[in-house]
mmCIF file of C-alpha atoms in Angstrom:
data_model
loop_
_atom_site.group_PDB
_atom_site.id
_atom_site.type_symbol
_atom_site.label_atom_id
_atom_site.label_comp_id
_atom_site.label_asym_id
_atom_site.label_seq_id
_atom_site.Cartn_x
_atom_site.Cartn_y
_atom_site.Cartn_z
ATOM 1 C CA ASP A 1 -8.067 46.954 37.114
ATOM 2 C CA ASP A 2 -7.235 48.770 33.862
ATOM 3 C CA SER A 3 -3.500 48.398 34.522
ATOM 4 C CA CYS A 4 -3.845 44.700 35.362
ATOM 5 C CA ARG A 5 -5.842 44.007 32.196
ATOM 6 C CA ARG A 6 -3.308 45.885 30.062
ATOM 7 C CA LEU A 7 -0.379 44.038 31.601
ATOM 8 C CA SER A 8 -2.141 40.695 31.277
ATOM 9 C CA ARG A 9 -2.677 41.353 27.561
ATOM 10 C CA LEU A 10 0.998 42.263 27.270
ATOM 11 C CA LEU A 11 2.041 39.016 28.949
ATOM 12 C CA ALA A 12 -0.341 37.078 26.690
ATOM 13 C CA ASN A 13 1.159 38.730 23.612
ATOM 14 C CA PHE A 14 4.521 37.320 24.664
ATOM 15 C CA GLY A 15 3.073 33.846 24.989
ATOM 16 C CA ILE A 16 2.772 33.785 28.799
ATOM 17 C CA MET A 17 0.127 31.119 29.372
ATOM 18 C CA PRO A 18 -1.969 30.044 32.385
ATOM 19 C CA TYR A 19 0.174 28.241 34.989
ATOM 20 C CA ASN A 20 3.341 29.894 33.652
ATOM 21 C CA LYS A 21 5.502 31.514 36.338
ATOM 22 C CA VAL A 22 6.122 35.263 36.413
ATOM 23 C CA ALA A 23 8.570 36.636 38.990
ATOM 24 C CA ILE A 24 8.314 39.883 40.982
ATOM 25 C CA PHE A 25 11.610 41.386 42.173
ATOM 26 C CA SER A 26 10.871 44.821 43.604
ATOM 27 C CA GLN A 27 10.841 46.822 46.791
ATOM 28 C CA ASN A 28 7.437 47.610 48.304
ATOM 29 C CA MET A 29 5.315 49.959 46.219
ATOM 30 C CA PRO A 30 1.708 50.147 44.946
ATOM 31 C CA ASN A 31 2.687 48.669 41.585
ATOM 32 C CA TRP A 32 3.868 45.497 43.354
ATOM 33 C CA THR A 33 0.171 44.781 43.911
ATOM 34 C CA VAL A 34 -0.663 45.642 40.299
ATOM 35 C CA ALA A 35 1.982 43.175 39.111
ATOM 36 C CA PHE A 36 0.677 40.471 41.455
ATOM 37 C CA PHE A 37 -2.905 40.732 40.190
ATOM 38 C CA ALA A 38 -1.827 41.035 36.547
ATOM 39 C CA ILE A 39 -0.268 37.612 37.069
ATOM 40 C CA THR A 40 -2.574 35.720 39.418
ATOM 41 C CA ALA A 41 -6.020 37.004 38.399
ATOM 42 C CA TYR A 42 -5.536 35.537 34.931
ATOM 43 C CA GLY A 43 -4.390 32.054 35.877
ATOM 44 C CA ARG A 44 -0.640 32.582 35.981
ATOM 45 C CA ILE A 45 1.612 31.944 38.996
ATOM 46 C CA ALA A 46 3.514 34.692 40.816
ATOM 47 C CA VAL A 47 7.048 34.125 42.112
ATOM 48 C CA PRO A 48 7.728 36.905 44.663
ATOM 49 C CA MET A 49 11.416 37.458 45.452
ATOM 50 C CA LEU A 50 13.062 39.137 48.442
ATOM 51 C CA THR A 51 15.050 42.268 47.649
ATOM 52 C CA ASP A 52 18.182 41.242 49.565
ATOM 53 C CA LEU A 53 18.863 38.107 47.508
ATOM 54 C CA SER A 54 22.363 37.558 46.165
ATOM 55 C CA GLU A 55 23.029 37.297 42.441
ATOM 56 C CA ASN A 56 23.457 33.535 42.795
ATOM 57 C CA GLU A 57 20.155 33.207 44.676
ATOM 58 C CA ILE A 58 18.376 35.280 42.040
ATOM 59 C CA SER A 59 19.703 33.012 39.304
ATOM 60 C CA ASN A 60 18.756 29.869 41.217
ATOM 61 C CA ILE A 61 15.180 30.998 41.902
ATOM 62 C CA LEU A 62 14.457 32.301 38.416
ATOM 63 C CA THR A 63 15.954 29.179 36.856
ATOM 64 C CA HIS A 64 14.362 26.665 39.239
ATOM 65 C CA SER A 65 10.926 28.282 38.979
ATOM 66 C CA ASP A 66 11.205 28.425 35.185
ATOM 67 C CA SER A 67 9.864 31.980 35.255
ATOM 68 C CA LYS A 68 8.958 33.196 31.771
ATOM 69 C CA ALA A 69 8.715 36.907 32.577
ATOM 70 C CA LEU A 70 9.913 39.315 35.263
ATOM 71 C CA PHE A 71 8.593 42.425 37.006
ATOM 72 C CA VAL A 72 11.608 44.270 38.429
ATOM 73 C CA SER A 73 12.221 47.727 39.877
ATOM 74 C CA LYS A 74 14.842 50.092 38.503
ATOM 75 C CA LYS A 75 16.665 49.930 41.820
ATOM 76 C CA LEU A 76 17.104 46.144 41.658
ATOM 77 C CA LEU A 77 17.503 45.597 37.915
ATOM 78 C CA SER A 78 21.317 45.598 38.092
ATOM 79 C CA LYS A 79 21.238 42.640 40.503
ATOM 80 C CA VAL A 80 19.671 40.335 37.907
ATOM 81 C CA PRO A 81 22.331 38.556 35.804
ATOM 82 C CA MET A 82 22.206 39.544 32.142
ATOM 83 C CA ASP A 83 21.999 35.950 30.922
ATOM 84 C CA ILE A 84 18.871 35.462 33.074
ATOM 85 C CA LEU A 85 17.302 38.675 31.750
ATOM 86 C CA ASP A 86 17.975 37.579 28.181
ATOM 87 C CA ARG A 87 16.056 34.355 28.846
ATOM 88 C CA MET A 88 12.892 36.226 29.798
ATOM 89 C CA SER A 89 10.143 36.697 27.234
ATOM 90 C CA VAL A 90 9.486 40.164 28.645
ATOM 91 C CA VAL A 91 10.862 42.276 31.521
ATOM 92 C CA ILE A 92 8.570 44.954 32.990
ATOM 93 C CA CYS A 93 9.547 47.839 35.282
ATOM 94 C CA THR A 94 7.469 48.054 38.471
ATOM 95 C CA ASP A 95 8.212 51.763 38.873
ATOM 96 C CA ASP A 96 6.164 52.822 35.846
ATOM 97 C CA LEU A 97 4.975 49.480 34.341
ATOM 98 C CA SER A 98 6.947 50.084 31.152
ATOM 99 C CA VAL A 99 8.697 47.339 29.183
ATOM 100 C CA ILE A 100 12.421 47.266 29.948
ATOM 101 C CA GLN A 101 13.294 44.621 27.392
ATOM 102 C CA SER A 102 11.573 41.877 25.448
ATOM 103 C CA ASN A 103 12.285 38.905 23.240
ATOM 104 C CA ASP A 104 10.958 39.608 19.751
ATOM 105 C CA ASP A 105 10.809 35.887 19.012
ATOM 106 C CA ALA A 106 8.429 35.437 21.956
ATOM 107 C CA TYR A 107 5.979 38.018 20.630
ATOM 108 C CA THR A 108 3.549 35.529 19.153
ATOM 109 C CA CYS A 109 0.234 36.930 20.451
ATOM 110 C CA ASP A 110 -0.841 33.362 21.213
ATOM 111 C CA GLY A 111 -0.927 33.574 24.999
ATOM 112 C CA GLN A 112 -4.102 32.728 26.848
ATOM 113 C CA ILE A 113 -5.728 33.571 30.170
ATOM 114 C CA THR A 114 -8.052 31.648 32.431
ATOM 115 C CA ALA A 115 -10.089 32.264 35.564
ATOM 116 C CA PRO A 116 -8.168 30.447 38.298
ATOM 117 C CA ASN A 117 -9.815 27.776 40.424
ATOM 118 C CA GLU A 118 -9.534 27.968 44.204
ATOM 119 C CA ASP A 119 -7.070 25.077 44.356
ATOM 120 C CA ASP A 120 -4.857 26.376 41.532
ATOM 121 C CA ILE A 121 -1.450 27.640 42.591
ATOM 122 C CA ALA A 122 -1.398 31.422 42.982
ATOM 123 C CA ALA A 123 2.188 31.933 44.131
ATOM 124 C CA VAL A 124 5.424 30.080 44.777
ATOM 125 C CA ILE A 125 7.382 31.643 47.627
ATOM 126 C CA TYR A 126 10.987 30.580 48.092
ATOM 127 C CA THR A 127 12.448 29.950 51.535
ATOM 128 C CA SER A 128 15.641 31.628 52.695
ATOM 129 C CA GLY A 129 17.714 28.541 51.836
ATOM 130 C CA THR A 130 19.622 28.546 55.145
ATOM 131 C CA THR A 131 20.152 24.767 54.905
ATOM 132 C CA GLY A 132 20.848 24.651 51.181
ATOM 133 C CA SER A 133 19.243 25.992 48.032
ATOM 134 C CA ALA A 134 15.961 27.866 48.459
ATOM 135 C CA LYS A 135 12.859 25.664 48.295
ATOM 136 C CA GLY A 136 9.667 26.810 46.597
ATOM 137 C CA VAL A 137 6.498 26.736 48.727
ATOM 138 C CA MET A 138 3.311 26.527 46.659
ATOM 139 C CA LEU A 139 0.336 28.611 47.845
ATOM 140 C CA SER A 140 -3.085 28.160 46.271
ATOM 141 C CA HIS A 141 -5.761 30.801 45.836
ATOM 142 C CA ARG A 142 -7.652 28.986 48.598
ATOM 143 C CA ASN A 143 -4.616 29.300 50.906
ATOM 144 C CA LEU A 144 -4.429 33.063 50.409
ATOM 145 C CA CYS A 145 -8.181 33.563 50.783
ATOM 146 C CA ALA A 146 -8.144 31.498 53.982
ATOM 147 C CA SER A 147 -5.502 33.850 55.399
ATOM 148 C CA VAL A 148 -7.629 36.884 54.535
ATOM 149 C CA HIS A 149 -10.705 35.224 56.062
ATOM 150 C CA SER A 150 -8.813 34.391 59.271
ATOM 151 C CA ALA A 151 -7.450 37.937 59.490
ATOM 152 C CA TRP A 152 -10.980 39.338 59.292
ATOM 153 C CA HIS A 153 -12.066 37.261 62.290
ATOM 154 C CA ALA A 154 -8.906 38.074 64.239
ATOM 155 C CA HIS A 155 -8.772 41.814 63.502
ATOM 156 C CA PRO A 156 -11.616 43.287 61.388
ATOM 157 C CA VAL A 157 -10.689 46.322 59.273
ATOM 158 C CA GLY A 158 -12.669 48.488 56.886
ATOM 159 C CA SER A 159 -12.398 51.358 54.456
ATOM 160 C CA ARG A 160 -11.447 53.820 57.207
ATOM 161 C CA ASP A 161 -8.421 51.792 58.273
ATOM 162 C CA VAL A 162 -4.882 52.689 57.232
ATOM 163 C CA PHE A 163 -2.009 50.193 56.937
ATOM 164 C CA LEU A 164 1.679 51.105 56.975
ATOM 165 C CA SER A 165 3.658 48.458 55.076
ATOM 166 C CA ILE A 166 7.197 47.845 56.365
ATOM 167 C CA LEU A 167 7.724 44.089 55.866
ATOM 168 C CA PRO A 168 8.826 42.698 52.474
ATOM 169 C CA MET A 169 5.804 42.029 50.249
ATOM 170 C CA ALA A 170 7.534 38.854 49.073
ATOM 171 C CA HIS A 171 6.906 37.381 52.551
ATOM 172 C CA ALA A 172 3.710 35.303 52.766
ATOM 173 C CA TYR A 173 2.633 37.277 55.862
ATOM 174 C CA GLU A 174 2.919 40.737 54.320
ATOM 175 C CA MET A 175 1.649 39.568 50.931
ATOM 176 C CA SER A 176 -1.521 38.042 52.385
ATOM 177 C CA ILE A 177 -2.322 40.153 55.456
ATOM 178 C CA GLY A 178 -0.531 43.385 54.521
ATOM 179 C CA MET A 179 -1.555 43.479 50.851
ATOM 180 C CA LEU A 180 -4.469 41.177 50.009
ATOM 181 C CA TYR A 181 -6.390 41.758 53.245
ATOM 182 C CA PRO A 182 -6.596 45.580 53.041
ATOM 183 C CA PHE A 183 -7.265 45.306 49.305
ATOM 184 C CA ALA A 184 -10.196 42.980 50.012
ATOM 185 C CA THR A 185 -11.693 45.253 52.665
ATOM 186 C CA GLY A 186 -11.116 48.625 51.007
ATOM 187 C CA ALA A 187 -8.514 49.781 53.527
ATOM 188 C CA LYS A 188 -5.673 52.098 52.533
ATOM 189 C CA VAL A 189 -1.989 51.077 52.455
ATOM 190 C CA TYR A 190 1.001 53.421 52.649
ATOM 191 C CA TYR A 191 4.532 52.440 51.652
ATOM 192 C CA ILE A 192 7.832 54.041 52.646
ATOM 193 C CA SER A 193 10.632 54.089 50.107
ATOM 194 C CA LYS A 194 13.439 54.058 52.695
ATOM 195 C CA PRO A 195 14.524 51.313 55.119
ATOM 196 C CA PRO A 196 12.244 51.443 58.212
ATOM 197 C CA THR A 197 14.821 52.834 60.620
ATOM 198 C CA PRO A 198 13.503 54.322 63.903
ATOM 199 C CA THR A 199 13.830 57.869 62.557
ATOM 200 C CA VAL A 200 11.994 57.051 59.328
ATOM 201 C CA LEU A 201 9.304 55.084 61.163
ATOM 202 C CA ILE A 202 8.625 57.779 63.744
ATOM 203 C CA SER A 203 8.216 60.376 60.993
ATOM 204 C CA ALA A 204 5.934 58.070 58.978
ATOM 205 C CA LEU A 205 3.824 57.184 62.014
ATOM 206 C CA LYS A 206 3.289 60.861 62.828
ATOM 207 C CA GLU A 207 2.295 61.721 59.255
ATOM 208 C CA ILE A 208 0.240 58.658 58.325
ATOM 209 C CA ARG A 209 -1.188 57.649 61.729
ATOM 210 C CA PRO A 210 -1.815 54.042 60.666
ATOM 211 C CA THR A 211 -4.426 51.929 62.429
ATOM 212 C CA THR A 212 -2.647 48.673 61.517
ATOM 213 C CA MET A 213 0.983 47.702 60.970
ATOM 214 C CA LEU A 214 2.497 44.225 60.668
ATOM 215 C CA SER A 215 5.806 43.502 62.355
#
């Protein structure tokens, strides 16, 4: 909560207003969730991006969504075209939540926040674009809460449950059921920093002994 409030103030200082888009381009990690709530809990709209996007796809999504700021991991920063980075009001590193770069002209301290309504858009998730350019799918706060509510009735979990996250958090399924659902119920989530190959998975399963895993 402290991290989300601090990041929200930072975004506001750079003029990021309610309903503005803020992109997340990062591999799975706990700070992915921090970035998501720093955006959505204060009335802004998250634009999650898959990690295997091409440079052209990254440009298309960030341009089409009109994202004003970007959360990006150190590992993926080099994939973002420099001209796109320069257009951002502020770029924040998901690894340590530090500011990578910022636009001094955007530092106006006039940004605002708002408590989102249930039918406000929480996230825009882009399709794979197999039949053309990626299309943005708008998900409201009500949509995401409905997924969490349905998950509870289908498979109740509690504070003693342990999730192992292996699907991309930019997918609606993992974002809602693998991130928001355990967060809402007090369950624990583990992330692996390597691709989930059989060897890596077997080792993780032995060590973590998860009660729930999405696949």
